[in-house]
């Protein structure tokens, strides 16, 4: 069975999803989980984008031990130097150098002729090889590049010692037949192609990212690149979990598989969704809430008689497991610990006490605590963003014949501030009051609510994005009271915005 290497770019291409802004602690948390998932290579970020990105990549590089950590670089010496600095302390560092090759990019973005593109890429690979034993080279927008020039670029990269050569469908333009044919063409045309690994990196603009990636595998691709839950620029990237399960479920057809620990898929998906604020659609393949749900009477009848009538894979394969241990407000600490162990969480004393305290508070508000409630509590990570402002109390007055009014008390290092404001609705009034208390002029770019579990007393999660000039930051709030969750999300976003304004330079966005 042929091994397909997995290159995860959730922390780089995935973070480029509009509204997503992961801090260093959150990046490290995701990196640890990707290590448990068993990805072979992880692109931690774009170090040259900002000092904050460089520091975050370095933190990730020092944290993980069992996979190759990669930094992205344009074909510039200063970018390569930034990756060198960021990957200090990494067990297996690798640099990912790229340059656009298509006619439209050459003409309008690079303003270069073919010869200049070739020379620039060659110089970059040579410079990178001085400092890195592992080098990946990408032909940005390879899908719209002339075949002969693509082969010329790949031949050069092979001669210069690149270890992996990536052929991205940067704008999701190709169909599976076209994309697969590129890999077949390169395998048959480029001298020495057997010395390198060919990699597939697809975007989902036309909804064909997974299909294109599988076509590349059928035509000789050795590595696939993607993100958890398929997040990324525009319509996103190839969803790693979809490719992994397609290969696993149809081994008879593809004769290839990844080395992923498939039972960690569900947990990884959930963590990435929570920390990025990007909700996984219920009908999303593999990890959607309805992926293993059956409502139709005909389907239910078939499932009761034989599960394989309607399920081609089991939920256990990706780490989903039902538990009959019901937790409520009368449950003790021992039962709580056992439930967490059953769910795959082994906490030390202090984190366990903190989680149990949160559980008790929630149990006072709900009759029964679901697995989803517990996961929300456990994965609501404490941010390393300093709390310039902290929500202490909140009061809202609203009636259908009156103007909504909110009063908030905000704690700062200089004492507490109490402000009152009106609004078009309860949430608007709360946010206006917080604006007065903090003195920050911000724009609410996005606001979303989702129920973590079911029922009238469900735990609600609010995710918002605030912007200020060219800076944007996300915030999250969790509570059984959606107004409280909204207020906490807003204050969280304001704190992140302040920290980002101080610590981060303007980020460059790069697409492959």
Short mmCIF file of C-alpha atoms in Angstrom, two decimals, residues 61-363:
data_model
loop_
_atom_site.label_atom_id
_atom_site.label_comp_id
_atom_site.label_asym_id
_atom_site.label_seq_id
_atom_site.Cartn_x
_atom_site.Cartn_y
_atom_site.Cartn_z
CA UNK A 61 8.65 24.75 16.11
CA UNK A 62 9.97 24.36 19.66
CA UNK A 63 6.80 22.69 20.94
CA UNK A 64 6.29 19.74 18.60
CA UNK A 65 8.78 16.89 18.30
CA UNK A 66 7.34 14.25 16.00
CA UNK A 67 6.73 15.99 12.68
CA UNK A 68 8.45 18.29 10.24
CA UNK A 69 7.71 21.97 10.90
CA UNK A 70 7.63 24.20 7.83
CA UNK A 71 7.85 27.96 7.31
CA UNK A 72 6.59 29.65 4.15
CA UNK A 73 8.85 31.98 2.19
CA UNK A 74 8.65 34.03 -0.96
CA UNK A 75 11.64 33.75 -3.31
CA UNK A 76 13.49 36.46 -1.41
CA UNK A 77 16.56 36.16 0.77
CA UNK A 78 15.00 38.22 3.57
CA UNK A 79 12.03 35.84 3.70
CA UNK A 80 14.33 32.84 3.80
CA UNK A 81 16.30 34.45 6.63
CA UNK A 82 13.04 34.99 8.54
CA UNK A 83 12.20 31.28 8.21
CA UNK A 84 15.72 30.40 9.44
CA UNK A 85 15.13 32.48 12.56
CA UNK A 86 11.60 31.17 13.11
CA UNK A 87 12.56 27.49 12.85
CA UNK A 88 15.41 27.66 15.35
CA UNK A 89 14.90 24.80 17.79
CA UNK A 90 12.78 22.71 15.43
CA UNK A 91 13.47 18.97 15.39
CA UNK A 92 12.88 18.71 11.65
CA UNK A 93 12.85 22.14 9.99
CA UNK A 94 11.82 22.61 6.37
CA UNK A 95 11.40 25.72 4.23
CA UNK A 96 8.63 26.15 1.69
CA UNK A 97 9.71 28.55 -1.08
CA UNK A 98 7.28 29.65 -3.77
CA UNK A 99 7.03 31.80 -6.86
CA UNK A 100 4.16 32.38 -9.28
CA UNK A 101 4.57 30.89 -12.75
CA UNK A 102 1.32 31.44 -14.70
CA UNK A 103 1.11 34.04 -17.50
CA UNK A 104 -1.42 36.17 -15.61
CA UNK A 105 0.76 36.27 -12.49
CA UNK A 106 3.93 36.91 -14.47
CA UNK A 107 2.37 39.82 -16.32
CA UNK A 108 0.30 41.59 -13.67
CA UNK A 109 1.80 40.62 -10.30
CA UNK A 110 5.47 39.89 -10.85
CA UNK A 111 5.99 41.90 -14.03
CA UNK A 112 8.60 39.35 -15.06
CA UNK A 113 9.40 37.37 -18.17
CA UNK A 114 9.80 33.59 -18.03
CA UNK A 115 13.60 33.82 -17.81
CA UNK A 116 13.40 36.17 -14.83
CA UNK A 117 10.97 33.90 -13.03
CA UNK A 118 13.24 30.91 -13.62
CA UNK A 119 16.34 32.78 -12.43
CA UNK A 120 14.61 34.19 -9.35
CA UNK A 121 13.33 30.79 -8.26
CA UNK A 122 16.69 29.16 -8.92
CA UNK A 123 18.52 31.72 -6.80
CA UNK A 124 16.00 31.30 -3.97
CA UNK A 125 16.29 27.51 -3.91
CA UNK A 126 20.09 27.73 -3.94
CA UNK A 127 20.06 30.19 -1.06
CA UNK A 128 17.58 28.05 0.91
CA UNK A 129 19.68 24.89 0.39
CA UNK A 130 22.58 26.58 2.18
CA UNK A 131 20.62 26.47 5.42
CA UNK A 132 17.98 23.77 5.05
CA UNK A 133 18.37 20.10 4.19
CA UNK A 134 14.65 19.95 3.42
CA UNK A 135 13.28 22.36 0.82
CA UNK A 136 9.86 22.38 -0.81
CA UNK A 137 9.33 24.53 -3.90
CA UNK A 138 5.89 25.61 -5.13
CA UNK A 139 4.87 26.91 -8.52
CA UNK A 140 2.08 29.28 -7.50
CA UNK A 141 -0.87 29.05 -9.89
CA UNK A 142 0.71 26.02 -11.56
CA UNK A 143 -2.75 24.99 -12.77
CA UNK A 144 -2.80 27.91 -15.23
CA UNK A 145 0.86 27.66 -16.23
CA UNK A 146 1.99 26.50 -19.69
CA UNK A 147 2.96 22.82 -19.62
CA UNK A 148 6.42 23.31 -21.15
CA UNK A 149 7.34 26.16 -18.81
CA UNK A 150 6.03 24.19 -15.83
CA UNK A 151 8.26 21.25 -16.80
CA UNK A 152 11.20 23.63 -17.19
CA UNK A 153 10.62 25.07 -13.70
CA UNK A 154 10.24 21.61 -12.15
CA UNK A 155 13.41 20.39 -13.91
CA UNK A 156 15.32 23.32 -12.47
CA UNK A 157 14.00 22.64 -8.96
CA UNK A 158 15.03 18.98 -9.23
CA UNK A 159 18.56 19.95 -10.33
CA UNK A 160 18.89 22.50 -7.52
CA UNK A 161 18.07 19.91 -4.87
CA UNK A 162 14.47 20.59 -3.88
CA UNK A 163 13.06 17.64 -1.94
CA UNK A 164 9.37 18.27 -2.61
CA UNK A 165 7.83 20.09 -5.57
CA UNK A 166 4.31 21.38 -5.13
CA UNK A 167 1.89 21.84 -8.03
CA UNK A 168 -0.92 24.04 -6.66
CA UNK A 169 -4.31 24.65 -8.20
CA UNK A 170 -4.19 28.04 -6.51
CA UNK A 171 -7.57 29.35 -7.65
CA UNK A 172 -9.49 26.05 -7.79
CA UNK A 173 -9.85 26.30 -11.57
CA UNK A 174 -9.05 22.78 -12.74
CA UNK A 175 -11.14 19.63 -12.89
CA UNK A 176 -9.86 16.20 -11.77
CA UNK A 177 -8.97 15.02 -15.29
CA UNK A 178 -6.91 18.15 -15.99
CA UNK A 179 -5.18 18.21 -12.62
CA UNK A 180 -4.34 14.51 -12.62
CA UNK A 181 -2.93 14.81 -16.15
CA UNK A 182 -0.40 17.42 -14.94
CA UNK A 183 1.16 14.92 -12.52
CA UNK A 184 1.23 12.21 -15.17
CA UNK A 185 2.88 14.64 -17.61
CA UNK A 186 5.58 15.67 -15.12
CA UNK A 187 6.29 12.05 -14.16
CA UNK A 188 6.79 11.18 -17.82
CA UNK A 189 8.62 14.34 -18.94
CA UNK A 190 10.96 15.68 -16.24
CA UNK A 191 14.41 14.03 -15.95
CA UNK A 192 15.18 12.92 -12.40
CA UNK A 193 11.60 13.38 -11.23
CA UNK A 194 11.94 10.14 -9.24
CA UNK A 195 14.36 11.96 -6.89
CA UNK A 196 11.65 14.24 -5.51
CA UNK A 197 8.16 13.99 -4.09
CA UNK A 198 5.35 15.67 -6.00
CA UNK A 199 2.74 17.41 -3.89
CA UNK A 200 -0.89 18.38 -4.57
CA UNK A 201 -2.30 21.61 -3.13
CA UNK A 202 -5.87 22.40 -4.18
CA UNK A 203 -8.38 25.14 -3.49
CA UNK A 204 -12.12 24.61 -3.47
CA UNK A 205 -13.48 27.51 -5.53
CA UNK A 206 -15.46 25.16 -7.77
CA UNK A 207 -16.02 22.53 -5.08
CA UNK A 208 -13.49 20.08 -6.55
CA UNK A 209 -10.54 20.32 -4.13
CA UNK A 210 -10.92 16.80 -2.72
CA UNK A 211 -11.66 15.25 -6.12
CA UNK A 212 -8.65 17.00 -7.67
CA UNK A 213 -6.38 15.86 -4.84
CA UNK A 214 -7.49 12.25 -5.23
CA UNK A 215 -6.91 12.52 -9.01
CA UNK A 216 -3.36 13.70 -8.30
CA UNK A 217 -2.79 10.68 -6.05
CA UNK A 218 -4.01 8.38 -8.81
CA UNK A 219 -1.46 9.97 -11.13
CA UNK A 220 1.57 9.73 -8.87
CA UNK A 221 1.37 12.50 -6.24
CA UNK A 222 3.34 11.54 -3.13
CA UNK A 223 2.06 14.25 -0.80
CA UNK A 224 -1.25 16.03 -0.29
CA UNK A 225 -1.65 19.50 1.23
CA UNK A 226 -4.77 20.72 2.95
CA UNK A 227 -6.39 21.94 6.12
CA UNK A 228 -8.61 20.57 8.85
CA UNK A 229 -12.29 21.15 7.99
CA UNK A 230 -11.15 22.52 4.61
CA UNK A 231 -10.76 26.09 5.90
CA UNK A 232 -8.67 28.63 4.00
CA UNK A 233 -8.74 31.53 1.55
CA UNK A 234 -12.03 32.14 -0.29
CA UNK A 235 -13.84 28.76 -0.53
CA UNK A 236 -11.07 27.00 1.37
CA UNK A 237 -8.55 24.23 0.81
CA UNK A 238 -8.71 20.49 0.43
CA UNK A 239 -10.14 18.97 3.63
CA UNK A 240 -7.50 16.59 4.93
CA UNK A 241 -10.07 14.41 6.70
CA UNK A 242 -11.97 13.86 3.44
CA UNK A 243 -8.89 12.66 1.55
CA UNK A 244 -7.75 10.45 4.44
CA UNK A 245 -11.12 8.74 4.78
CA UNK A 246 -11.55 8.36 1.01
CA UNK A 247 -8.23 6.52 0.87
CA UNK A 248 -9.10 4.46 3.94
CA UNK A 249 -12.62 3.54 2.83
CA UNK A 250 -11.66 2.85 -0.81
CA UNK A 251 -8.28 1.15 -0.39
CA UNK A 252 -9.39 -1.31 -3.05
CA UNK A 253 -9.54 1.52 -5.58
CA UNK A 254 -6.74 3.93 -4.62
CA UNK A 255 -4.22 1.39 -3.27
CA UNK A 256 -2.79 4.14 -1.08
CA UNK A 257 -3.31 5.47 2.44
CA UNK A 258 -2.06 8.11 4.85
CA UNK A 259 -0.30 7.45 8.14
CA UNK A 260 -2.89 9.44 10.12
CA UNK A 261 -4.33 8.27 13.42
CA UNK A 262 -7.89 8.39 12.11
CA UNK A 263 -9.48 8.18 15.55
CA UNK A 264 -8.19 11.73 16.25
CA UNK A 265 -10.05 13.26 13.28
CA UNK A 266 -13.22 14.27 15.12
CA UNK A 267 -11.36 15.79 18.04
CA UNK A 268 -9.00 17.71 15.74
CA UNK A 269 -11.92 19.03 13.69
CA UNK A 270 -13.73 20.19 16.80
CA UNK A 271 -10.68 21.95 18.23
CA UNK A 272 -9.91 23.80 14.99
CA UNK A 273 -13.55 24.84 14.65
CA UNK A 274 -13.69 26.27 18.16
CA UNK A 275 -10.39 28.12 18.08
CA UNK A 276 -10.93 29.62 14.62
CA UNK A 277 -14.62 30.37 15.16
CA UNK A 278 -15.42 28.68 11.84
CA UNK A 279 -18.49 26.50 12.30
CA UNK A 280 -18.47 23.10 10.59
CA UNK A 281 -21.67 22.75 8.49
CA UNK A 282 -23.93 19.96 9.67
CA UNK A 283 -23.78 18.25 6.27
CA UNK A 284 -19.97 18.49 6.01
CA UNK A 285 -18.46 15.18 4.91
CA UNK A 286 -16.77 13.10 7.64
CA UNK A 287 -16.93 15.64 10.50
CA UNK A 288 -20.32 17.34 10.13
CA UNK A 289 -22.85 16.84 12.92
CA UNK A 290 -25.11 14.92 10.53
CA UNK A 291 -22.41 12.79 8.90
CA UNK A 292 -23.48 9.78 10.97
CA UNK A 293 -27.09 10.83 11.70
CA UNK A 294 -30.14 9.09 10.25
CA UNK A 295 -33.65 10.59 10.36
CA UNK A 296 -35.48 8.92 7.50
CA UNK A 297 -37.64 5.99 8.60
CA UNK A 298 -36.37 3.88 5.71
CA UNK A 299 -32.77 4.64 6.64
CA UNK A 300 -33.43 3.92 10.31
CA UNK A 301 -34.98 0.58 9.47
CA UNK A 302 -31.96 -0.33 7.35
CA UNK A 303 -29.52 0.78 10.06
CA UNK A 304 -31.30 -1.33 12.69
CA UNK A 305 -31.03 -4.40 10.49
CA UNK A 306 -27.50 -3.81 9.17
CA UNK A 307 -25.45 -0.62 9.65
CA UNK A 308 -23.60 -0.98 6.36
CA UNK A 309 -26.85 -0.47 4.44
CA UNK A 310 -26.39 3.28 4.95
CA UNK A 311 -22.97 3.76 6.53
CA UNK A 312 -19.84 3.13 4.48
CA UNK A 313 -17.65 3.91 7.51
CA UNK A 314 -18.23 3.85 11.25
CA UNK A 315 -18.19 6.87 13.57
CA UNK A 316 -15.69 5.03 15.76
CA UNK A 317 -13.17 5.21 12.91
CA UNK A 318 -12.85 8.98 13.29
CA UNK A 319 -13.03 8.95 17.09
CA UNK A 320 -16.74 9.48 17.74
CA UNK A 321 -18.09 7.47 20.66
CA UNK A 322 -21.40 7.50 22.53
CA UNK A 323 -21.28 7.32 26.31
CA UNK A 324 -24.06 6.31 28.70
CA UNK A 325 -22.54 8.12 31.67
CA UNK A 326 -24.96 10.99 32.32
CA UNK A 327 -23.61 13.97 34.23
CA UNK A 328 -25.68 16.49 36.18
CA UNK A 329 -25.45 18.83 39.16
CA UNK A 330 -25.37 15.93 41.65
CA UNK A 331 -22.41 14.22 40.00
CA UNK A 332 -19.19 14.06 41.98
CA UNK A 333 -15.61 14.80 41.03
CA UNK A 334 -14.77 11.13 40.56
CA UNK A 335 -17.59 10.58 38.06
CA UNK A 336 -16.53 13.75 36.28
CA UNK A 337 -12.92 12.54 35.96
CA UNK A 338 -14.03 9.12 34.69
CA UNK A 339 -16.25 10.73 32.08
CA UNK A 340 -13.36 12.87 30.82
CA UNK A 341 -11.08 9.82 30.64
CA UNK A 342 -13.74 8.02 28.61
CA UNK A 343 -13.79 11.00 26.23
CA UNK A 344 -9.99 10.93 25.89
CA UNK A 345 -9.09 13.77 28.27
CA UNK A 346 -6.61 13.11 31.07
CA UNK A 347 -6.18 16.32 33.07
CA UNK A 348 -3.71 17.05 35.84
CA UNK A 349 -4.97 18.26 39.21
CA UNK A 350 -5.21 22.00 38.63
CA UNK A 351 -6.86 21.90 35.16
CA UNK A 352 -9.23 19.20 36.46
CA UNK A 353 -10.31 21.38 39.39
CA UNK A 354 -10.85 24.33 37.07
CA UNK A 355 -12.89 22.25 34.62
CA UNK A 356 -14.92 20.71 37.45
CA UNK A 357 -15.74 24.16 38.84
CA UNK A 358 -16.97 25.28 35.40
CA UNK A 359 -18.95 22.07 35.09
CA UNK A 360 -20.67 22.67 38.44
CA UNK A 361 -21.67 26.20 37.43
CA UNK A 362 -23.14 24.91 34.19
CA UNK A 363 -24.85 21.98 35.95
#
